[in-house]
PDB file of C-alpha atoms in Angstrom:
ATOM      1  CA  UNK B 149       0.000   0.000   0.000  1.00 48.00           C
ATOM      2  CA  UNK B 150       1.423   3.287  -1.123  1.00 54.00           C
ATOM      3  CA  UNK B 151       0.731   6.384   0.927  1.00 53.00           C
ATOM      4  CA  UNK B 152       0.354   9.788  -0.606  1.00 55.00           C
ATOM      5  CA  UNK B 153       1.041  13.100   0.930  1.00 54.00           C
ATOM      6  CA  UNK B 154      -0.586  16.389   0.131  1.00 54.00           C
ATOM      7  CA  UNK B 155       0.921  19.776   0.456  1.00 55.00           C
ATOM      8  CA  UNK B 156      -1.327  22.604   1.512  1.00 52.00           C
ATOM      9  CA  UNK B 157      -1.359  25.494  -0.909  1.00 50.00           C
ATOM     10  CA  UNK B 158      -0.700  28.745   0.900  1.00 53.00           C
ATOM     11  CA  UNK B 159      -3.612  31.152   0.802  1.00 48.00           C
ATOM     12  CA  UNK B 160      -2.762  34.695  -0.151  1.00 49.00           C
ATOM     13  CA  UNK B 161      -4.165  37.137   2.317  1.00 50.00           C
ATOM     14  CA  UNK B 162      -4.823  40.742   1.573  1.00 51.00           C
ATOM     15  CA  UNK B 163      -3.685  43.095   4.279  1.00 54.00           C
ATOM     16  CA  UNK B 164      -6.320  45.727   3.527  1.00 59.00           C
ATOM     17  CA  UNK B 165      -8.666  47.028   0.891  1.00 56.00           C
ATOM     18  CA  UNK B 166      -6.660  49.220  -1.477  1.00 58.00           C
ATOM     19  CA  UNK B 167      -7.668  52.394  -3.262  1.00 59.00           C
ATOM     20  CA  UNK B 168      -7.862  50.487  -6.524  1.00 63.00           C
ATOM     21  CA  UNK B 169     -10.436  48.169  -4.963  1.00 63.00           C
ATOM     22  CA  UNK B 170     -12.542  51.112  -3.850  1.00 65.00           C
ATOM     23  CA  UNK B 171     -12.429  52.696  -7.294  1.00 68.00           C
ATOM     24  CA  UNK B 172     -13.339  49.381  -8.902  1.00 70.00           C
ATOM     25  CA  UNK B 173     -16.248  48.934  -6.489  1.00 67.00           C
ATOM     26  CA  UNK B 174     -17.508  52.421  -7.292  1.00 68.00           C
ATOM     27  CA  UNK B 175     -17.244  51.676 -11.009  1.00 67.00           C
ATOM     28  CA  UNK B 176     -19.218  48.469 -10.593  1.00 69.00           C
ATOM     29  CA  UNK B 177     -21.925  50.249  -8.626  1.00 70.00           C
ATOM     30  CA  UNK B 178     -22.216  53.354 -10.791  1.00 70.00           C
ATOM     31  CA  UNK B 179     -20.935  52.237 -14.195  1.00 76.00           C
ATOM     32  CA  UNK B 180     -24.228  52.950 -15.949  1.00 79.00           C
ATOM     33  CA  UNK B 181     -24.465  56.432 -14.486  1.00 78.00           C
ATOM     34  CA  UNK B 182     -20.853  57.152 -15.430  1.00 80.00           C
ATOM     35  CA  UNK B 183     -21.318  55.764 -18.917  1.00 84.00           C
ATOM     36  CA  UNK B 184     -24.564  57.685 -19.347  1.00 84.00           C
ATOM     37  CA  UNK B 185     -23.103  61.058 -18.347  1.00 83.00           C
ATOM     38  CA  UNK B 186     -19.915  60.592 -20.356  1.00 86.00           C
ATOM     39  CA  UNK B 187     -21.890  59.335 -23.358  1.00 90.00           C
ATOM     40  CA  UNK B 188     -24.327  62.249 -23.270  1.00 89.00           C
ATOM     41  CA  UNK B 189     -21.463  64.711 -22.792  1.00 90.00           C
ATOM     42  CA  UNK B 190     -19.520  63.172 -25.683  1.00 92.00           C
ATOM     43  CA  UNK B 191     -22.568  63.433 -27.948  1.00 93.00           C
ATOM     44  CA  UNK B 192     -23.103  67.087 -26.989  1.00 91.00           C
ATOM     45  CA  UNK B 193     -19.403  67.838 -27.529  1.00 93.00           C
ATOM     46  CA  UNK B 194     -19.434  66.266 -30.993  1.00 93.00           C
ATOM     47  CA  UNK B 195     -22.604  68.160 -31.930  1.00 90.00           C
ATOM     48  CA  UNK B 196     -21.160  71.469 -30.725  1.00 90.00           C
ATOM     49  CA  UNK B 197     -17.887  70.927 -32.593  1.00 91.00           C
ATOM     50  CA  UNK B 198     -19.784  69.851 -35.697  1.00 90.00           C
ATOM     51  CA  UNK B 199     -21.946  72.974 -35.604  1.00 87.00           C
ATOM     52  CA  UNK B 200     -18.871  75.128 -34.989  1.00 88.00           C
ATOM     53  CA  UNK B 201     -17.145  73.620 -38.025  1.00 89.00           C
ATOM     54  CA  UNK B 202     -20.252  74.122 -40.173  1.00 85.00           C
ATOM     55  CA  UNK B 203     -20.661  77.757 -39.112  1.00 84.00           C
ATOM     56  CA  UNK B 204     -16.969  78.437 -39.681  1.00 83.00           C
ATOM     57  CA  UNK B 205     -17.009  76.821 -43.118  1.00 84.00           C
ATOM     58  CA  UNK B 206     -20.256  78.286 -44.431  1.00 83.00           C
ATOM     59  CA  UNK B 207     -20.945  81.338 -42.262  1.00 78.00           C
ATOM     60  CA  UNK B 208     -24.555  80.156 -41.942  1.00 76.00           C
ATOM     61  CA  UNK B 209     -25.999  80.645 -38.451  1.00 73.00           C
ATOM     62  CA  UNK B 210     -29.690  80.346 -39.288  1.00 70.00           C
ATOM     63  CA  UNK B 211     -29.900  76.755 -38.049  1.00 64.00           C
ATOM     64  CA  UNK B 212     -28.609  77.709 -34.591  1.00 66.00           C
ATOM     65  CA  UNK B 213     -31.916  79.255 -33.584  1.00 58.00           C
ATOM     66  CA  UNK B 214     -35.337  77.684 -33.780  1.00 52.00           C
ATOM     67  CA  UNK B 215     -38.172  78.773 -36.035  1.00 48.00           C
ATOM     68  CA  UNK B 216     -41.365  80.283 -34.706  1.00 41.00           C
ATOM     69  CA  UNK B 217     -39.554  81.168 -31.464  1.00 44.00           C
ATOM     70  CA  UNK B 218     -38.747  77.586 -30.574  1.00 46.00           C
ATOM     71  CA  UNK B 219     -35.310  76.878 -29.134  1.00 54.00           C
ATOM     72  CA  UNK B 220     -32.847  75.588 -31.723  1.00 70.00           C
ATOM     73  CA  UNK B 221     -30.099  73.004 -31.412  1.00 76.00           C
ATOM     74  CA  UNK B 222     -27.338  75.583 -31.078  1.00 77.00           C
ATOM     75  CA  UNK B 223     -29.178  77.430 -28.318  1.00 77.00           C
ATOM     76  CA  UNK B 224     -29.756  74.166 -26.457  1.00 81.00           C
ATOM     77  CA  UNK B 225     -26.089  73.212 -26.651  1.00 85.00           C
ATOM     78  CA  UNK B 226     -25.055  76.621 -25.369  1.00 84.00           C
ATOM     79  CA  UNK B 227     -27.030  75.924 -22.195  1.00 85.00           C
ATOM     80  CA  UNK B 228     -24.879  72.848 -21.506  1.00 88.00           C
ATOM     81  CA  UNK B 229     -22.103  74.554 -19.492  1.00 89.00           C
ATOM     82  CA  UNK B 230     -24.751  76.191 -17.295  1.00 87.00           C
ATOM     83  CA  UNK B 231     -26.619  72.989 -16.399  1.00 90.00           C
ATOM     84  CA  UNK B 232     -24.028  70.208 -16.324  1.00 92.00           C
ATOM     85  CA  UNK B 233     -22.894  71.160 -12.824  1.00 92.00           C
ATOM     86  CA  UNK B 234     -26.523  71.016 -11.703  1.00 93.00           C
ATOM     87  CA  UNK B 235     -26.992  67.576 -13.274  1.00 91.00           C
ATOM     88  CA  UNK B 236     -23.886  66.284 -11.500  1.00 92.00           C
ATOM     89  CA  UNK B 237     -25.088  67.692  -8.183  1.00 93.00           C
ATOM     90  CA  UNK B 238     -28.662  66.420  -8.305  1.00 93.00           C
ATOM     91  CA  UNK B 239     -28.421  63.104 -10.126  1.00 89.00           C
ATOM     92  CA  UNK B 240     -24.916  61.926  -9.198  1.00 87.00           C
ATOM     93  CA  UNK B 241     -23.954  63.305  -5.834  1.00 90.00           C
ATOM     94  CA  UNK B 242     -27.271  63.703  -4.006  1.00 90.00           C
ATOM     95  CA  UNK B 243     -28.211  59.977  -4.135  1.00 89.00           C
ATOM     96  CA  UNK B 244     -24.639  58.806  -3.468  1.00 86.00           C
ATOM     97  CA  UNK B 245     -24.861  58.271   0.293  1.00 85.00           C
ATOM     98  CA  UNK B 246     -28.593  58.533   0.895  1.00 85.00           C
ATOM     99  CA  UNK B 247     -29.284  55.525  -1.316  1.00 83.00           C
ATOM    100  CA  UNK B 248     -26.733  53.491   0.630  1.00 81.00           C
ATOM    101  CA  UNK B 249     -28.441  54.486   3.882  1.00 81.00           C
ATOM    102  CA  UNK B 250     -31.930  53.742   2.576  1.00 78.00           C
ATOM    103  CA  UNK B 251     -30.951  50.339   1.196  1.00 73.00           C
ATOM    104  CA  UNK B 252     -28.712  49.728   4.236  1.00 72.00           C
ATOM    105  CA  UNK B 253     -25.885  48.507   2.035  1.00 67.00           C
ATOM    106  CA  UNK B 254     -23.490  50.698   4.001  1.00 60.00           C
ATOM    107  CA  UNK B 255     -23.680  48.179   6.857  1.00 60.00           C
ATOM    108  CA  UNK B 256     -22.069  45.506   4.693  1.00 59.00           C
ATOM    109  CA  UNK B 257     -19.382  47.785   3.280  1.00 60.00           C
ATOM    110  CA  UNK B 258     -18.396  49.377   6.580  1.00 60.00           C
ATOM    111  CA  UNK B 259     -18.279  46.016   8.344  1.00 57.00           C
ATOM    112  CA  UNK B 260     -15.291  45.097   6.174  1.00 60.00           C
ATOM    113  CA  UNK B 261     -11.738  46.315   6.687  1.00 62.00           C
ATOM    114  CA  UNK B 262     -12.418  49.731   5.187  1.00 67.00           C
ATOM    115  CA  UNK B 263     -13.339  52.847   7.101  1.00 74.00           C
ATOM    116  CA  UNK B 264     -16.340  54.974   6.090  1.00 77.00           C
ATOM    117  CA  UNK B 265     -14.077  57.892   5.171  1.00 81.00           C
ATOM    118  CA  UNK B 266     -11.868  55.774   2.881  1.00 79.00           C
ATOM    119  CA  UNK B 267     -14.954  54.286   1.303  1.00 80.00           C
ATOM    120  CA  UNK B 268     -16.378  57.768   0.687  1.00 84.00           C
ATOM    121  CA  UNK B 269     -13.043  59.049  -0.618  1.00 84.00           C
ATOM    122  CA  UNK B 270     -12.972  56.276  -3.219  1.00 81.00           C
ATOM    123  CA  UNK B 271     -16.430  57.253  -4.427  1.00 83.00           C
ATOM    124  CA  UNK B 272     -15.574  60.944  -4.556  1.00 87.00           C
ATOM    125  CA  UNK B 273     -12.470  60.334  -6.664  1.00 85.00           C
ATOM    126  CA  UNK B 274     -14.026  57.750  -8.970  1.00 83.00           C
ATOM    127  CA  UNK B 275     -17.079  59.906  -9.686  1.00 86.00           C
ATOM    128  CA  UNK B 276     -15.702  63.414  -9.286  1.00 87.00           C
ATOM    129  CA  UNK B 277     -12.875  63.116 -11.813  1.00 88.00           C
ATOM    130  CA  UNK B 278     -15.017  62.005 -14.798  1.00 89.00           C
ATOM    131  CA  UNK B 279     -17.705  64.519 -13.825  1.00 91.00           C
ATOM    132  CA  UNK B 280     -15.198  67.396 -13.899  1.00 92.00           C
ATOM    133  CA  UNK B 281     -13.701  66.126 -17.159  1.00 93.00           C
ATOM    134  CA  UNK B 282     -17.125  66.017 -18.806  1.00 93.00           C
ATOM    135  CA  UNK B 283     -17.893  69.566 -17.639  1.00 94.00           C
ATOM    136  CA  UNK B 284     -14.577  70.906 -18.968  1.00 94.00           C
ATOM    137  CA  UNK B 285     -14.948  69.140 -22.306  1.00 94.00           C
ATOM    138  CA  UNK B 286     -18.463  70.432 -22.859  1.00 94.00           C
ATOM    139  CA  UNK B 287     -17.440  73.952 -21.884  1.00 93.00           C
ATOM    140  CA  UNK B 288     -14.571  74.000 -24.377  1.00 94.00           C
ATOM    141  CA  UNK B 289     -16.771  72.670 -27.177  1.00 94.00           C
ATOM    142  CA  UNK B 290     -19.474  75.270 -26.545  1.00 92.00           C
ATOM    143  CA  UNK B 291     -16.816  77.990 -26.384  1.00 92.00           C
ATOM    144  CA  UNK B 292     -15.671  76.928 -29.867  1.00 92.00           C
ATOM    145  CA  UNK B 293     -19.270  77.110 -31.081  1.00 90.00           C
ATOM    146  CA  UNK B 294     -19.759  80.585 -29.606  1.00 89.00           C
ATOM    147  CA  UNK B 295     -16.501  81.816 -31.156  1.00 88.00           C
ATOM    148  CA  UNK B 296     -17.509  80.534 -34.603  1.00 88.00           C
ATOM    149  CA  UNK B 297     -20.957  82.081 -34.253  1.00 85.00           C
ATOM    150  CA  UNK B 298     -19.595  85.478 -33.183  1.00 83.00           C
ATOM    151  CA  UNK B 299     -17.155  85.467 -36.108  1.00 84.00           C
ATOM    152  CA  UNK B 300     -19.853  84.561 -38.608  1.00 82.00           C
ATOM    153  CA  UNK B 301     -22.248  87.198 -37.294  1.00 76.00           C
ATOM    154  CA  UNK B 302     -19.534  89.902 -37.459  1.00 70.00           C
ATOM    155  CA  UNK B 303     -20.449  91.331 -34.083  1.00 55.00           C
ATOM    156  CA  UNK B 304     -24.193  91.546 -34.776  1.00 60.00           C
ATOM    157  CA  UNK B 305     -26.060  90.129 -31.751  1.00 57.00           C
ATOM    158  CA  UNK B 306     -22.844  88.360 -30.758  1.00 65.00           C
ATOM    159  CA  UNK B 307     -22.303  87.044 -27.272  1.00 77.00           C
ATOM    160  CA  UNK B 308     -19.886  89.135 -25.216  1.00 82.00           C
ATOM    161  CA  UNK B 309     -17.231  87.414 -23.141  1.00 87.00           C
ATOM    162  CA  UNK B 310     -18.927  88.436 -19.879  1.00 90.00           C
ATOM    163  CA  UNK B 311     -22.345  87.269 -21.050  1.00 87.00           C
ATOM    164  CA  UNK B 312     -24.011  83.984 -20.222  1.00 85.00           C
ATOM    165  CA  UNK B 313     -23.166  81.345 -21.388  1.00 86.00           C
ATOM    166  CA  UNK B 314     -19.856  82.572 -22.839  1.00 89.00           C
ATOM    167  CA  UNK B 315     -18.509  83.394 -19.365  1.00 93.00           C
ATOM    168  CA  UNK B 316     -19.340  79.919 -18.026  1.00 92.00           C
ATOM    169  CA  UNK B 317     -17.455  78.010 -20.747  1.00 93.00           C
ATOM    170  CA  UNK B 318     -14.009  78.640 -19.208  1.00 93.00           C
ATOM    171  CA  UNK B 319     -12.473  75.356 -17.947  1.00 94.00           C
ATOM    172  CA  UNK B 320     -11.577  76.831 -14.552  1.00 94.00           C
ATOM    173  CA  UNK B 321     -15.178  77.973 -14.058  1.00 95.00           C
ATOM    174  CA  UNK B 322     -16.574  74.610 -15.151  1.00 95.00           C
ATOM    175  CA  UNK B 323     -14.354  72.764 -12.686  1.00 95.00           C
ATOM    176  CA  UNK B 324     -15.513  75.073  -9.905  1.00 95.00           C
ATOM    177  CA  UNK B 325     -19.186  74.479 -10.706  1.00 95.00           C
ATOM    178  CA  UNK B 326     -18.752  70.700 -11.020  1.00 94.00           C
ATOM    179  CA  UNK B 327     -16.755  70.305  -7.802  1.00 95.00           C
ATOM    180  CA  UNK B 328     -19.127  72.535  -5.856  1.00 96.00           C
ATOM    181  CA  UNK B 329     -22.193  70.706  -7.134  1.00 95.00           C
ATOM    182  CA  UNK B 330     -20.673  67.335  -6.322  1.00 95.00           C
ATOM    183  CA  UNK B 331     -19.676  68.426  -2.816  1.00 96.00           C
ATOM    184  CA  UNK B 332     -23.084  69.982  -2.156  1.00 97.00           C
ATOM    185  CA  UNK B 333     -24.914  66.823  -3.172  1.00 95.00           C
ATOM    186  CA  UNK B 334     -22.632  64.567  -1.116  1.00 94.00           C
ATOM    187  CA  UNK B 335     -22.948  66.753   1.989  1.00 95.00           C
ATOM    188  CA  UNK B 336     -26.730  66.920   1.833  1.00 95.00           C
ATOM    189  CA  UNK B 337     -26.873  63.215   1.075  1.00 93.00           C
ATOM    190  CA  UNK B 338     -24.833  62.445   4.199  1.00 90.00           C
ATOM    191  CA  UNK B 339     -26.853  64.757   6.433  1.00 92.00           C
ATOM    192  CA  UNK B 340     -30.398  63.902   5.308  1.00 92.00           C
ATOM    193  CA  UNK B 341     -29.949  60.180   4.475  1.00 89.00           C
ATOM    194  CA  UNK B 342     -32.972  60.555   2.189  1.00 91.00           C
ATOM    195  CA  UNK B 343     -32.581  60.442  -1.575  1.00 91.00           C
ATOM    196  CA  UNK B 344     -35.567  62.532  -2.674  1.00 94.00           C
ATOM    197  CA  UNK B 345     -35.004  65.102   0.064  1.00 95.00           C
ATOM    198  CA  UNK B 346     -31.307  65.476  -0.692  1.00 94.00           C
ATOM    199  CA  UNK B 347     -31.997  65.830  -4.429  1.00 95.00           C
ATOM    200  CA  UNK B 348     -34.576  68.555  -3.822  1.00 95.00           C
ATOM    201  CA  UNK B 349     -32.375  70.473  -1.407  1.00 96.00           C
ATOM    202  CA  UNK B 350     -29.400  70.165  -3.732  1.00 96.00           C
ATOM    203  CA  UNK B 351     -31.412  71.523  -6.647  1.00 96.00           C
ATOM    204  CA  UNK B 352     -32.625  74.541  -4.691  1.00 96.00           C
ATOM    205  CA  UNK B 353     -29.345  75.393  -2.977  1.00 96.00           C
ATOM    206  CA  UNK B 354     -27.252  74.972  -6.119  1.00 96.00           C
ATOM    207  CA  UNK B 355     -29.467  77.366  -8.055  1.00 95.00           C
ATOM    208  CA  UNK B 356     -29.575  79.818  -5.156  1.00 96.00           C
ATOM    209  CA  UNK B 357     -25.788  79.931  -4.715  1.00 96.00           C
ATOM    210  CA  UNK B 358     -25.228  80.254  -8.456  1.00 94.00           C
ATOM    211  CA  UNK B 359     -27.719  83.129  -8.608  1.00 94.00           C
ATOM    212  CA  UNK B 360     -26.140  84.958  -5.671  1.00 95.00           C
ATOM    213  CA  UNK B 361     -22.559  84.600  -6.936  1.00 95.00           C
ATOM    214  CA  UNK B 362     -23.193  85.314 -10.610  1.00 91.00           C
ATOM    215  CA  UNK B 363     -26.010  87.826 -10.311  1.00 88.00           C
ATOM    216  CA  UNK B 364     -25.320  89.718  -7.096  1.00 91.00           C
ATOM    217  CA  UNK B 365     -21.628  89.226  -6.349  1.00 94.00           C
ATOM    218  CA  UNK B 366     -19.857  88.884  -9.707  1.00 94.00           C
ATOM    219  CA  UNK B 367     -20.388  92.524 -10.783  1.00 93.00           C
ATOM    220  CA  UNK B 368     -18.734  93.614  -7.519  1.00 93.00           C
ATOM    221  CA  UNK B 369     -15.658  91.371  -7.479  1.00 94.00           C
ATOM    222  CA  UNK B 370     -13.761  94.623  -8.062  1.00 93.00           C
ATOM    223  CA  UNK B 371     -14.624  98.291  -7.976  1.00 94.00           C
ATOM    224  CA  UNK B 372     -16.096  99.080 -11.406  1.00 93.00           C
ATOM    225  CA  UNK B 373     -14.744 101.806 -13.638  1.00 92.00           C
ATOM    226  CA  UNK B 374     -16.937 104.795 -14.494  1.00 89.00           C
ATOM    227  CA  UNK B 375     -17.162 106.598 -17.791  1.00 87.00           C
ATOM    228  CA  UNK B 376     -19.077 109.892 -18.045  1.00 86.00           C
ATOM    229  CA  UNK B 377     -20.346 111.020 -21.458  1.00 84.00           C
ATOM    230  CA  UNK B 378     -22.501 113.889 -22.681  1.00 81.00           C
ATOM    231  CA  UNK B 379     -26.100 112.729 -22.859  1.00 75.00           C
ATOM    232  CA  UNK B 380     -26.766 110.892 -26.128  1.00 72.00           C
ATOM    233  CA  UNK B 381     -30.193 109.280 -26.677  1.00 67.00           C
ATOM    234  CA  UNK B 382     -28.564 106.601 -28.875  1.00 64.00           C
ATOM    235  CA  UNK B 383     -25.901 105.719 -26.261  1.00 61.00           C
ATOM    236  CA  UNK B 384     -23.479 105.194 -29.117  1.00 52.00           C
ATOM    237  CA  UNK B 385     -20.682 107.111 -27.404  1.00 55.00           C
ATOM    238  CA  UNK B 386     -21.044 105.137 -24.201  1.00 62.00           C
ATOM    239  CA  UNK B 387     -20.960 101.781 -25.980  1.00 65.00           C
ATOM    240  CA  UNK B 388     -17.854 102.835 -27.861  1.00 65.00           C
ATOM    241  CA  UNK B 389     -16.172 103.979 -24.646  1.00 71.00           C
ATOM    242  CA  UNK B 390     -16.750 100.807 -22.610  1.00 77.00           C
ATOM    243  CA  UNK B 391     -16.324  98.280 -25.435  1.00 75.00           C
ATOM    244  CA  UNK B 392     -18.558  95.518 -26.759  1.00 77.00           C
ATOM    245  CA  UNK B 393     -17.298  92.895 -24.300  1.00 83.00           C
ATOM    246  CA  UNK B 394     -17.489  94.959 -21.121  1.00 88.00           C
ATOM    247  CA  UNK B 395     -19.608  93.980 -18.144  1.00 90.00           C
ATOM    248  CA  UNK B 396     -22.080  96.801 -17.495  1.00 89.00           C
ATOM    249  CA  UNK B 397     -22.784  97.144 -13.770  1.00 91.00           C
ATOM    250  CA  UNK B 398     -25.026 100.204 -13.630  1.00 88.00           C
ATOM    251  CA  UNK B 399     -25.773 103.445 -15.418  1.00 85.00           C
ATOM    252  CA  UNK B 400     -27.619 106.677 -14.830  1.00 84.00           C
ATOM    253  CA  UNK B 401     -27.321 110.444 -14.791  1.00 84.00           C
ATOM    254  CA  UNK B 402     -24.340 112.370 -13.437  1.00 85.00           C
ATOM    255  CA  UNK B 403     -22.957 115.872 -13.216  1.00 82.00           C
ATOM    256  CA  UNK B 404     -19.777 117.042 -14.908  1.00 79.00           C
ATOM    257  CA  UNK B 405     -17.687 115.704 -11.991  1.00 81.00           C
ATOM    258  CA  UNK B 406     -19.104 112.199 -12.400  1.00 81.00           C
ATOM    259  CA  UNK B 407     -21.320 112.245  -9.318  1.00 85.00           C
ATOM    260  CA  UNK B 408     -24.694 110.569  -9.693  1.00 85.00           C
ATOM    261  CA  UNK B 409     -27.571 113.050  -9.736  1.00 81.00           C
ATOM    262  CA  UNK B 410     -31.339 112.904 -10.050  1.00 82.00           C
ATOM    263  CA  UNK B 411     -32.961 113.405 -13.395  1.00 76.00           C
ATOM    264  CA  UNK B 412     -34.010 117.073 -13.852  1.00 76.00           C
ATOM    265  CA  UNK B 413     -37.703 117.418 -13.062  1.00 75.00           C
ATOM    266  CA  UNK B 414     -38.305 120.103 -15.707  1.00 74.00           C
ATOM    267  CA  UNK B 415     -37.363 117.602 -18.430  1.00 75.00           C
ATOM    268  CA  UNK B 416     -39.791 114.922 -17.337  1.00 72.00           C
ATOM    269  CA  UNK B 417     -42.797 116.261 -19.235  1.00 73.00           C
ATOM    270  CA  UNK B 418     -40.976 117.074 -22.470  1.00 70.00           C
ATOM    271  CA  UNK B 419     -42.323 114.829 -25.222  1.00 67.00           C
ATOM    272  CA  UNK B 420     -40.329 115.882 -28.275  1.00 69.00           C
ATOM    273  CA  UNK B 421     -37.031 114.006 -28.497  1.00 68.00           C
ATOM    274  CA  UNK B 422     -35.016 117.022 -29.639  1.00 70.00           C
ATOM    275  CA  UNK B 423     -36.419 119.241 -26.892  1.00 71.00           C
ATOM    276  CA  UNK B 424     -35.858 116.434 -24.371  1.00 73.00           C
ATOM    277  CA  UNK B 425     -32.181 116.106 -25.323  1.00 75.00           C
ATOM    278  CA  UNK B 426     -31.741 119.900 -25.305  1.00 79.00           C
ATOM    279  CA  UNK B 427     -33.315 120.162 -21.845  1.00 80.00           C
ATOM    280  CA  UNK B 428     -31.022 117.501 -20.411  1.00 77.00           C
ATOM    281  CA  UNK B 429     -27.916 119.136 -21.839  1.00 77.00           C
ATOM    282  CA  UNK B 430     -28.934 122.641 -20.718  1.00 77.00           C
ATOM    283  CA  UNK B 431     -29.109 121.308 -17.155  1.00 79.00           C
ATOM    284  CA  UNK B 432     -25.547 120.004 -17.576  1.00 78.00           C
ATOM    285  CA  UNK B 433     -26.747 116.466 -16.942  1.00 81.00           C
ATOM    286  CA  UNK B 434     -24.581 113.712 -18.347  1.00 83.00           C
ATOM    287  CA  UNK B 435     -24.799 109.956 -18.607  1.00 84.00           C
ATOM    288  CA  UNK B 436     -22.533 107.652 -16.594  1.00 87.00           C
ATOM    289  CA  UNK B 437     -21.813 103.937 -16.968  1.00 88.00           C
ATOM    290  CA  UNK B 438     -20.105 101.742 -14.359  1.00 91.00           C
ATOM    291  CA  UNK B 439     -18.443  98.790 -16.033  1.00 92.00           C
ATOM    292  CA  UNK B 440     -15.690  96.187 -15.947  1.00 93.00           C
ATOM    293  CA  UNK B 441     -13.417  96.104 -19.010  1.00 91.00           C
ATOM    294  CA  UNK B 442     -12.706  92.902 -20.909  1.00 91.00           C
ATOM    295  CA  UNK B 443      -9.197  92.557 -19.451  1.00 91.00           C
ATOM    296  CA  UNK B 444     -10.792  91.689 -16.089  1.00 94.00           C
ATOM    297  CA  UNK B 445     -12.466  88.578 -17.518  1.00 94.00           C
ATOM    298  CA  UNK B 446      -9.827  85.982 -16.564  1.00 95.00           C
ATOM    299  CA  UNK B 447      -9.261  87.376 -13.023  1.00 95.00           C
ATOM    300  CA  UNK B 448     -13.031  87.331 -12.482  1.00 96.00           C
ATOM    301  CA  UNK B 449     -13.265  83.735 -13.675  1.00 96.00           C
ATOM    302  CA  UNK B 450     -10.399  82.676 -11.426  1.00 96.00           C
ATOM    303  CA  UNK B 451     -11.927  84.436  -8.436  1.00 96.00           C
ATOM    304  CA  UNK B 452     -15.339  82.896  -9.050  1.00 96.00           C
ATOM    305  CA  UNK B 453     -13.801  79.438  -9.399  1.00 96.00           C
ATOM    306  CA  UNK B 454     -11.944  80.000  -6.114  1.00 96.00           C
ATOM    307  CA  UNK B 455     -15.237  80.856  -4.400  1.00 97.00           C
ATOM    308  CA  UNK B 456     -16.843  77.595  -5.485  1.00 97.00           C
ATOM    309  CA  UNK B 457     -13.701  75.627  -4.671  1.00 96.00           C
ATOM    310  CA  UNK B 458     -13.633  76.976  -1.107  1.00 97.00           C
ATOM    311  CA  UNK B 459     -17.334  76.195  -0.709  1.00 97.00           C
ATOM    312  CA  UNK B 460     -16.713  72.692  -2.056  1.00 96.00           C
ATOM    313  CA  UNK B 461     -13.863  72.119   0.404  1.00 96.00           C
ATOM    314  CA  UNK B 462     -16.099  73.133   3.306  1.00 97.00           C
ATOM    315  CA  UNK B 463     -18.901  70.874   2.096  1.00 96.00           C
ATOM    316  CA  UNK B 464     -16.564  67.911   1.628  1.00 95.00           C
ATOM    317  CA  UNK B 465     -15.235  68.473   5.145  1.00 95.00           C
ATOM    318  CA  UNK B 466     -18.817  68.438   6.450  1.00 94.00           C
ATOM    319  CA  UNK B 467     -19.627  65.256   4.557  1.00 93.00           C
ATOM    320  CA  UNK B 468     -16.548  63.351   5.721  1.00 91.00           C
ATOM    321  CA  UNK B 469     -16.988  64.510   9.320  1.00 91.00           C
ATOM    322  CA  UNK B 470     -20.655  63.574   9.314  1.00 89.00           C
ATOM    323  CA  UNK B 471     -19.983  60.118   7.854  1.00 85.00           C
ATOM    324  CA  UNK B 472     -17.180  59.434  10.301  1.00 81.00           C
ATOM    325  CA  UNK B 473     -19.251  60.378  13.343  1.00 76.00           C
ATOM    326  CA  UNK B 474     -22.633  59.080  12.226  1.00 63.00           C
ATOM    327  CA  UNK B 475     -24.148  55.923  13.688  1.00 58.00           C
ATOM    328  CA  UNK B 476     -23.878  52.942  11.358  1.00 54.00           C
ATOM    329  CA  UNK B 477     -27.429  51.790  11.879  1.00 51.00           C
TER     330      UNK B 477
END
């Protein structure tokens, strides 16, 4: 009788879950969402570049706007840089943690050898990087479309560099919007633990912050310049003085020293245009315009991106702190 011996095969043990494992897990969980956003962004980018090439080659811009006051394809694409950050915030980030809490899958993940903060960091990296890349790519493509359209229209009804959506197409601005939206959604998702609630709050707060920064704060990032011109009912002199691409902050009536004054009461009831202009000039009333010149565009974009980056950092800190301290039940 012949005896046989067996040798046990050593079992490889993993010391800990690595960052690559976390990224792979996030990809497996959210691959359809990632593929959907990147696919939609790629399609929009190709359409924008195709329209830009067509406009540049033919000079025809009629297809960019819709007939009978309907929105055209070009107009829709130009809205992309304004809404992609909102889409990332509401549909990617807001359900990220709340869905885990609602389905209680976080109990399985956090019972393994991975901390909640490392698990969340893997998700933030795996989802935040492609989201930012999609936002930057779409912004650059729409910028190319706007440039081609402005060139073809020879300045007529062209979009100025400070105007929406031309201002928002800058890569640094797009990154700021995307990172802020992602951080806002993650923070609200961690705090509320409810998917629908976090999506609704993210939608409202994202729009509110964007409105405050762009509408109320952006014109006052720096002290505006003031130009004072003799009153001209056509405003042609003022437009020539400030430039086509300037950001107009405010305008009104001023004296010869540039101080804002009230409109002369004796000119209020004058109906004839010539008499109206003569009355204004006889009262030595001039027209002032507060504005930001075009050379402030890049500093404004950098400053605005810094605002959203700081807000995003604070929101990420809130999210990670909340996840680390929260009960796991």
